[in-house]
GROMACS .gro file of C-alpha atoms in nm:
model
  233
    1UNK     CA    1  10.274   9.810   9.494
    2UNK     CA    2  10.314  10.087   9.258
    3UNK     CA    3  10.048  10.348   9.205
    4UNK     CA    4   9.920  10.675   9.074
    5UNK     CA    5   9.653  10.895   9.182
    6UNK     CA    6   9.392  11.040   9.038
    7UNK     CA    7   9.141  11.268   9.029
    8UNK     CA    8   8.745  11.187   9.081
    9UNK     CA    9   8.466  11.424   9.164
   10UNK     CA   10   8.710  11.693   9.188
   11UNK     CA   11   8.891  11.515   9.499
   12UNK     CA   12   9.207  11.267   9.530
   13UNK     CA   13   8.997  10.946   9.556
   14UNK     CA   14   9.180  10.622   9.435
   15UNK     CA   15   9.504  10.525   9.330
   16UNK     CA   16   9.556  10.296   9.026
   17UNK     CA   17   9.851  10.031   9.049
   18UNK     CA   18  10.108  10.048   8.773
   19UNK     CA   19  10.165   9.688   8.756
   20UNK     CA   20   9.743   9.628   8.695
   21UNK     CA   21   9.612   9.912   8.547
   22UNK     CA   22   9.227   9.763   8.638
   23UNK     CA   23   9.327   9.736   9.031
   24UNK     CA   24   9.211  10.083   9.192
   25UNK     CA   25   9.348  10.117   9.589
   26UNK     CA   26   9.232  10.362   9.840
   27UNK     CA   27   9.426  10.311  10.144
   28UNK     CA   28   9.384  10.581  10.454
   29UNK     CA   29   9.472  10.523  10.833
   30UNK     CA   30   9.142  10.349  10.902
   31UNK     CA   31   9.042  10.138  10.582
   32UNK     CA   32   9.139   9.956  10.311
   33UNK     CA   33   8.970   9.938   9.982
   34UNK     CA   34   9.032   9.787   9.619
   35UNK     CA   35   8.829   9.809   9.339
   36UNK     CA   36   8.921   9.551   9.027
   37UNK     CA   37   8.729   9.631   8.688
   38UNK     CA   38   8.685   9.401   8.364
   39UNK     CA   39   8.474   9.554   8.124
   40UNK     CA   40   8.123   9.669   8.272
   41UNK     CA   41   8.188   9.426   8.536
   42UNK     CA   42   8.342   9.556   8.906
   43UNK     CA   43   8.450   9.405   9.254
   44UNK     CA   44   8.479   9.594   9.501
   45UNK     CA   45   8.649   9.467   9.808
   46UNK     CA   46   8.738   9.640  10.164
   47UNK     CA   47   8.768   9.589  10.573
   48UNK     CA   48   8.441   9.757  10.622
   49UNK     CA   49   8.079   9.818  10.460
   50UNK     CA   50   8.121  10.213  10.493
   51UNK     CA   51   8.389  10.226  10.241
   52UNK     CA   52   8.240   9.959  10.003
   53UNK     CA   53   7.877  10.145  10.015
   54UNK     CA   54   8.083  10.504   9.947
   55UNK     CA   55   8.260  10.334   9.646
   56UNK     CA   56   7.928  10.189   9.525
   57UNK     CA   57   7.784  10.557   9.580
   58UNK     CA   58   8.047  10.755   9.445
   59UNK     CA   59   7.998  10.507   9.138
   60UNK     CA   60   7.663  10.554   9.113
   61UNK     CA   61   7.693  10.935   9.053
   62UNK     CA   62   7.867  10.890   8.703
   63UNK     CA   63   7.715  10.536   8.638
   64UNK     CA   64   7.413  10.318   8.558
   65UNK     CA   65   7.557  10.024   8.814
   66UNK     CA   66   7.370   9.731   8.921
   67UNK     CA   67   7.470   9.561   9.310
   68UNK     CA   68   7.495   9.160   9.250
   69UNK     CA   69   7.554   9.125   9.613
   70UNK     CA   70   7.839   8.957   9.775
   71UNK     CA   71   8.088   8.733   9.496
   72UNK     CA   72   8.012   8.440   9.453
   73UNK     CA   73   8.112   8.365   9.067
   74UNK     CA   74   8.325   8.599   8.808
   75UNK     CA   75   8.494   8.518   8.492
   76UNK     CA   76   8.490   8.157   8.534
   77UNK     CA   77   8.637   8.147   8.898
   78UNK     CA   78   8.357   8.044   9.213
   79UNK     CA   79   8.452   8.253   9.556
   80UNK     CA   80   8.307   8.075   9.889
   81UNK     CA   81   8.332   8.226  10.225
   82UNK     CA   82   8.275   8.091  10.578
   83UNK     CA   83   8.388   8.191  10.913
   84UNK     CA   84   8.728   7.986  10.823
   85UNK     CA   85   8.852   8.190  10.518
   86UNK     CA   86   8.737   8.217  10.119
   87UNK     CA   87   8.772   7.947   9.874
   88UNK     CA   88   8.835   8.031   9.532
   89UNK     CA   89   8.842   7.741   9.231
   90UNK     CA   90   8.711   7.721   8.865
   91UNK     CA   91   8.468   7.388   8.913
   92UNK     CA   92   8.226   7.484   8.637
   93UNK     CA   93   8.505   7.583   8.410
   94UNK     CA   94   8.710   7.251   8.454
   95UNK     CA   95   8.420   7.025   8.394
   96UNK     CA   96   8.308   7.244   8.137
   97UNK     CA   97   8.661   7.168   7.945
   98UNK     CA   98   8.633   6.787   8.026
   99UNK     CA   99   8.248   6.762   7.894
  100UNK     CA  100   8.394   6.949   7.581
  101UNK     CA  101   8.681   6.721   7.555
  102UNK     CA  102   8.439   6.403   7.592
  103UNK     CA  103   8.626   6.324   7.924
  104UNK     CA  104   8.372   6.341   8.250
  105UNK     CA  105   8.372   5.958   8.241
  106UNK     CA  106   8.787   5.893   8.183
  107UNK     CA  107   8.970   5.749   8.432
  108UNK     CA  108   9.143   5.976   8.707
  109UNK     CA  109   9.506   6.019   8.664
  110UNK     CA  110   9.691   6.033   8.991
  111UNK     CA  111   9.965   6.302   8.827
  112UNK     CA  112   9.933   6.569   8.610
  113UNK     CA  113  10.266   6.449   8.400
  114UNK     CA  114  10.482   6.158   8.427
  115UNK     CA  115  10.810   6.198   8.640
  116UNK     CA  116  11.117   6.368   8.486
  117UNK     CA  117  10.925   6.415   8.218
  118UNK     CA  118  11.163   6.525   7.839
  119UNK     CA  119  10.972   6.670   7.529
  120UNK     CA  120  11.130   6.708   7.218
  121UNK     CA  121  11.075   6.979   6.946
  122UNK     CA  122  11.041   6.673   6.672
  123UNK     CA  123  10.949   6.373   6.864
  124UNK     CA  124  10.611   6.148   6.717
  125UNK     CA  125  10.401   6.238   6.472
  126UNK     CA  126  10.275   6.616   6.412
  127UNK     CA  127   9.936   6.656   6.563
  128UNK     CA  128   9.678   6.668   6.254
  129UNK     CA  129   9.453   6.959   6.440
  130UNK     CA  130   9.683   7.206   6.643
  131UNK     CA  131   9.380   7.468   6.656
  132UNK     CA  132   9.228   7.253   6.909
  133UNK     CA  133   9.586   7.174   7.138
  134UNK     CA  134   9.630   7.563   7.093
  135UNK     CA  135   9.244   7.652   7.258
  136UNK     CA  136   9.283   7.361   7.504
  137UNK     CA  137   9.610   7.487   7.607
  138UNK     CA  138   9.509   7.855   7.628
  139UNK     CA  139   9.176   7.737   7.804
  140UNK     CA  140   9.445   7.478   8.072
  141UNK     CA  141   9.657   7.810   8.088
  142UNK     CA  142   9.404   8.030   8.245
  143UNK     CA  143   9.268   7.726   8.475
  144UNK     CA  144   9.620   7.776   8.633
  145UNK     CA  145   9.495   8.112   8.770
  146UNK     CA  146   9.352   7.858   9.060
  147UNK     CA  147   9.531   7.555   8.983
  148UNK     CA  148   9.947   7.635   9.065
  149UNK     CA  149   9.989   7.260   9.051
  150UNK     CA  150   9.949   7.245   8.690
  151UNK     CA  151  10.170   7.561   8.598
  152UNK     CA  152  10.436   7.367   8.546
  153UNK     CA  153  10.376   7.114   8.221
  154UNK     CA  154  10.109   7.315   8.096
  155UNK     CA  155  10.428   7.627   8.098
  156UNK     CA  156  10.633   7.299   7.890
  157UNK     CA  157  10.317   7.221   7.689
  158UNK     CA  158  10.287   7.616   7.558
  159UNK     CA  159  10.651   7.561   7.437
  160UNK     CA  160  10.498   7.378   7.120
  161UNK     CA  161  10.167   7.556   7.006
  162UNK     CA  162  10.357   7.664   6.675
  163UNK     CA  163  10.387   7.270   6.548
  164UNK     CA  164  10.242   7.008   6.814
  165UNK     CA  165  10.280   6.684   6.841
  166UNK     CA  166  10.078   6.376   6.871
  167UNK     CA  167  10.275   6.308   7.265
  168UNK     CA  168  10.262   6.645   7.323
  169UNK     CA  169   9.846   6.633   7.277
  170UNK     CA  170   9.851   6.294   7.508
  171UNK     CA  171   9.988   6.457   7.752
  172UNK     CA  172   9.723   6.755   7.744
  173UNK     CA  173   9.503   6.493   7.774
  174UNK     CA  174   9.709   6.330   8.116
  175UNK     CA  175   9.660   6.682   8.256
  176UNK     CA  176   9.268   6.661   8.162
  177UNK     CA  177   9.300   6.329   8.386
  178UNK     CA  178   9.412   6.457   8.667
  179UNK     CA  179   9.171   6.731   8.657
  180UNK     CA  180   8.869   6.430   8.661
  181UNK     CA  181   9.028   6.327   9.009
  182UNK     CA  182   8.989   6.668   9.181
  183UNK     CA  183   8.781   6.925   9.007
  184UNK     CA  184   8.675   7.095   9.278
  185UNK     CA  185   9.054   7.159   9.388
  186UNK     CA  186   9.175   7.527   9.431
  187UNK     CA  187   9.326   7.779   9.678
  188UNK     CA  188   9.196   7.856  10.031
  189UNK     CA  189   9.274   8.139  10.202
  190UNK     CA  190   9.226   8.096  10.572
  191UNK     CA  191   9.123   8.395  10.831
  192UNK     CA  192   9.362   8.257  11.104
  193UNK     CA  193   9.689   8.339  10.847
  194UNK     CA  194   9.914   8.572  10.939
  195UNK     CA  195  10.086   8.860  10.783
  196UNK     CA  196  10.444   8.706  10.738
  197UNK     CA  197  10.562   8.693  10.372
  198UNK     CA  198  10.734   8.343  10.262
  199UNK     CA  199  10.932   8.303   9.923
  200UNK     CA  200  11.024   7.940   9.776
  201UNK     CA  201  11.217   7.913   9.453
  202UNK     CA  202  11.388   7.656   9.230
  203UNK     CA  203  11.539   7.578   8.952
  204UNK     CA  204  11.566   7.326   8.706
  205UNK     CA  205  11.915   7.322   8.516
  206UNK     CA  206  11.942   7.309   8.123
  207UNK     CA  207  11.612   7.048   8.095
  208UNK     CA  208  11.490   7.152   7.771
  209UNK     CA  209  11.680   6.891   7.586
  210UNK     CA  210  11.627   7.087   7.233
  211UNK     CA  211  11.750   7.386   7.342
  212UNK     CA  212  11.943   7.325   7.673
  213UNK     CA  213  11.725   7.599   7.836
  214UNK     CA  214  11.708   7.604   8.210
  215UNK     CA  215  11.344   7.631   8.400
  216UNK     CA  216  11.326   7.845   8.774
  217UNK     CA  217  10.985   7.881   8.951
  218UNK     CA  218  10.889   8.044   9.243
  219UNK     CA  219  10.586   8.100   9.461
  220UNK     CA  220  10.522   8.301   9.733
  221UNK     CA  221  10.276   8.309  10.056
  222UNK     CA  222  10.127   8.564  10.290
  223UNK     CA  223  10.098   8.314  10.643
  224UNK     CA  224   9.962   8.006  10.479
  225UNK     CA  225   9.813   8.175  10.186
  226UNK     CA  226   9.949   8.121   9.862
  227UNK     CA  227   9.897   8.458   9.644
  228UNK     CA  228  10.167   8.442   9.371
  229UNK     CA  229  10.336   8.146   9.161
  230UNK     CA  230  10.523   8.093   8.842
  231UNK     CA  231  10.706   7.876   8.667
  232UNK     CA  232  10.965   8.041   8.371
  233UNK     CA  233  11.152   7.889   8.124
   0.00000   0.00000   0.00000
């Protein structure tokens, strides 16, 4: 990871990465500690409590700070630990989006999309409100911060925001579906997973039928952890 260092309390303290300018490292010999910031709101994460209680200290110094105590919710996304790894999903946010969407009663769908799946530029009717497919796609697109196995039609869904259709919304609403069956579903990170980086990619030739554009994806896991995914037209 890419990083700078900087200067705090007149000392080298933290480094901040070049690729997330709100992701602070410290790294030394002994300990490891990150610090991620979003507005007035901080996590502060490390291997052990003496480097988390000197971050919150050194904080403290220059700052009116508040400790919320271990994380369990930020931003929309719910963090669980046990003695078998953290959990991390968006529960609250997903129902929140089918209650919205006058869906917490609809019947499960057992796929996000239908197999092989081809969307046209032009094809049905234009969707009479695309306001509300852009904000349900935007809202589908950050649910997909926990949810990889959506990436992938709500990527070909984005394709269309400037002039949706009436199939395009219906699917949206397939995707909404297939949330009802498994809310609660998001990534696990296990204790037991070791330190051995796996890559899996693929590729999906010229299947934009408009435009003949070809689709690749990727994601990539640390043990059995799955920590990066994308899917790029």
């Amino acid at each position: 990871m890419e990083h700078e260092a900087f200067i705090f309390s007149g000392r080298v303290w933290i480094c901040q990465s070049k690729s997330d300018y709100s992701l602070f490292i410290k790294h030394t010999t002994s300990s490891f500690t990150a610090l991620l910031v979003y507005i007035d709101d901080i996590i502060v994460m490390s291997l052990n409590h003496t480097s988390t209680d000197e971050v919150k200290k050194l904080l403290s110094t220059k700052f009116k700070i508040k400790n919320l105590g271990s994380l369990k919710y930020f931003l929309g996304m719910e963090i669980a630990r046990s003695k078998n790894g953290i959990q991390i999903c968006q529960t609250k946010y997903t129902l929140d989006i089918l209650s919205e969407m006058g869906l917490l009663v609809a019947k499960p769908s057992p796929l996000p999309m239908e197999p092989n799946i081809k969307l046209h530029k032009d094809q049905g009717d234009v969707f009479q409100d695309p306001t509300q497919y852009r904000k349900l796609v935007g809202k589908l697109l950050y649910l997909t911060n926990t949810r990889p196995d959506i990436s992938y039609i709500v990527h070909l869904l984005s394709q269309f925001m400037e002039t949706p259709r009436v199939p395009h919304y219906d699917d949206l609403l397939k995707i909404l579906r297939y949330l009802k069956g498994s809310p609660g579903q998001g990534l696990f990170f296990p204790t037991t997973s070791s330190l051995q980086l796996t890559a899996y990619c693929d590729a999906n030739w010229a299947n934009y039928p408009d435009t003949r554009r070809s689709t690749t994806r990727f994601c990539i896991f640390i043990g059995k952890s799955l920590v990066a995914w994308k899917s790029k037209k």
